XYZ file of C-alpha atoms in Angstrom:
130
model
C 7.297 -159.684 -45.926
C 4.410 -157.271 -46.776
C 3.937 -154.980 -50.206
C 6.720 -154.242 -52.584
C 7.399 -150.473 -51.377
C 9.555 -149.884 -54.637
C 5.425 -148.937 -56.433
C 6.457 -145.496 -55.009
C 9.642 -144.852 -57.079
C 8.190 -146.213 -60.337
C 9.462 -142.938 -62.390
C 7.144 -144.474 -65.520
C 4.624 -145.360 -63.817
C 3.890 -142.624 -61.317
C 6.147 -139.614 -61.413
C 6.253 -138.794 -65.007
C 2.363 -139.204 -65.212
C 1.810 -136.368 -62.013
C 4.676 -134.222 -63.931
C 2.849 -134.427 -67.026
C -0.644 -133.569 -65.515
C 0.655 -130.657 -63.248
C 2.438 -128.921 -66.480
C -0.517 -129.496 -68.749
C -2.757 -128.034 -65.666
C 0.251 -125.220 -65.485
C -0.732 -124.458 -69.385
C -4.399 -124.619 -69.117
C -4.322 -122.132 -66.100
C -2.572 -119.902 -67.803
C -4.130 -120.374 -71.523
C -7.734 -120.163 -69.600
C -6.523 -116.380 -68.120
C -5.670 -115.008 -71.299
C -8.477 -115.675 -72.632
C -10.086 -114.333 -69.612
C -8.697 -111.197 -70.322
C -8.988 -111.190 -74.076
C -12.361 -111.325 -74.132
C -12.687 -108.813 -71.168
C -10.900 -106.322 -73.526
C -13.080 -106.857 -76.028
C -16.310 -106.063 -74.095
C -14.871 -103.222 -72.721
C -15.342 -99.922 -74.416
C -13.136 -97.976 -76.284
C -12.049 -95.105 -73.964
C -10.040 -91.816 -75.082
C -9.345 -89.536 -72.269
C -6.703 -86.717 -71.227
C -3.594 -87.713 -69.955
C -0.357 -87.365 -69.114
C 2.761 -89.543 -68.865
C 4.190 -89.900 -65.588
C 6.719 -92.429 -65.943
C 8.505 -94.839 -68.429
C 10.486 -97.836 -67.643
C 12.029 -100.657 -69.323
C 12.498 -104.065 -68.811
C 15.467 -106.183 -70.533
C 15.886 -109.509 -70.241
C 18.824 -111.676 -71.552
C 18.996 -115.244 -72.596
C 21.805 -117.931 -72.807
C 21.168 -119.910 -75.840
C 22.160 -123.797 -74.629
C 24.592 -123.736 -77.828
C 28.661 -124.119 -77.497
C 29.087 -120.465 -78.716
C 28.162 -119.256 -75.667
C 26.065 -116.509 -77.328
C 22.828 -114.555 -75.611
C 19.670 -113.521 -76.830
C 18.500 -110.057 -75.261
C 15.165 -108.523 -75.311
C 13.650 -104.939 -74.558
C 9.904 -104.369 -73.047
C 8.784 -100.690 -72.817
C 6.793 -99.413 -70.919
C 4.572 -95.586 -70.245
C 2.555 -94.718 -67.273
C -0.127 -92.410 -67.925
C -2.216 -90.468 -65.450
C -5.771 -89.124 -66.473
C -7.362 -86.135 -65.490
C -8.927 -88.137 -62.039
C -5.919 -88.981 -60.933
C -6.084 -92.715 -61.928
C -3.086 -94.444 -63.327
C -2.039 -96.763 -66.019
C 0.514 -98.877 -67.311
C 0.561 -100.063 -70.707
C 2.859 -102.143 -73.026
C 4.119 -99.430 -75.766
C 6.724 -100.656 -79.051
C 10.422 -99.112 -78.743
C 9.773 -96.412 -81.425
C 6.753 -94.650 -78.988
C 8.737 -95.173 -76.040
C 11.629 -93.481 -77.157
C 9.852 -90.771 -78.634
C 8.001 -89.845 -75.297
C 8.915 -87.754 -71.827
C 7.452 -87.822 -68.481
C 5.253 -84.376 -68.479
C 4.027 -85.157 -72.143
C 0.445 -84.201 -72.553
C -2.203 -85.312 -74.615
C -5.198 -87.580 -75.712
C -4.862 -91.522 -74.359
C -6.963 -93.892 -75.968
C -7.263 -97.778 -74.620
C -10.001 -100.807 -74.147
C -9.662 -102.638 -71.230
C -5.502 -103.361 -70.869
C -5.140 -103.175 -74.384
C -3.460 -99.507 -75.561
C -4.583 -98.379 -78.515
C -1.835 -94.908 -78.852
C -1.672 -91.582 -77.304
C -1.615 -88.175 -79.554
C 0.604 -85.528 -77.974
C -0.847 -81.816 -77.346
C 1.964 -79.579 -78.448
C 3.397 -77.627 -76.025
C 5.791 -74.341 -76.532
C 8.405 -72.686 -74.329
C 8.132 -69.218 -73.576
C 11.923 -69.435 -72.819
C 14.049 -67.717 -75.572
């Protein structure tokens, strides 16, 4: 008759066990990168250059809650793109209150470490228009 082929389909015995090993490898991948880049922030310096912002998006994502009222959960990212002086450009995770208070063309003094942003002080500028 030969081996009992039905080893393969053991859920308890052999596909929960893989599940549960690729998912906690999923979660130590992704723990181990942040961490990566946490402590890459913190070695790198603390850098305050002129800038400008050249473009702000947003990014809203909604949720279904799994409840019978059929209610959703939405949430707002914002974002600013600066460019420095050299021509390099950056993206960086600003709260809604920044974001709404800036415009592409804004000029003035960014100052980040690494991927982390630390704030950016507008230069005042005046309209000769009357």
């Amino acid at each position: 008759m030969g081996p009992d082929p039905s080893w393969m389909f053991d859920l308890t015995g052999t596909v929960i066990p893989i599940f549960l090993a690729v998912v906690i490898g999923i979660i130590a991948v992704s723990a181990g990168r942040g961490l990566q880049q946490w402590n890459r922030n913190n070695k790198s310096p603390i850098m305050t250059i002129p800038a400008r912002i050249v473009s702000k998006r947003s990014e809203v994502r909604q949720q279904q809650l799994q409840d019978d009222s059929n209610n959703s959960r939405t949430s707002t990212t914002y974002y600013l793109t600066y460019e420095s002086d050299r021509g390099e450009r950056m993206e960086f995770k600003v709260d809604g209150n920044e974001y709404g208070m800036s415009a592409e063309g804004d000029r003035g003094i960014l100052t980040y470490q690494g991927t982390r942003y630390h704030g950016f002080r507008r230069q005042p500028h005046y309209s000769t228009a009357e």
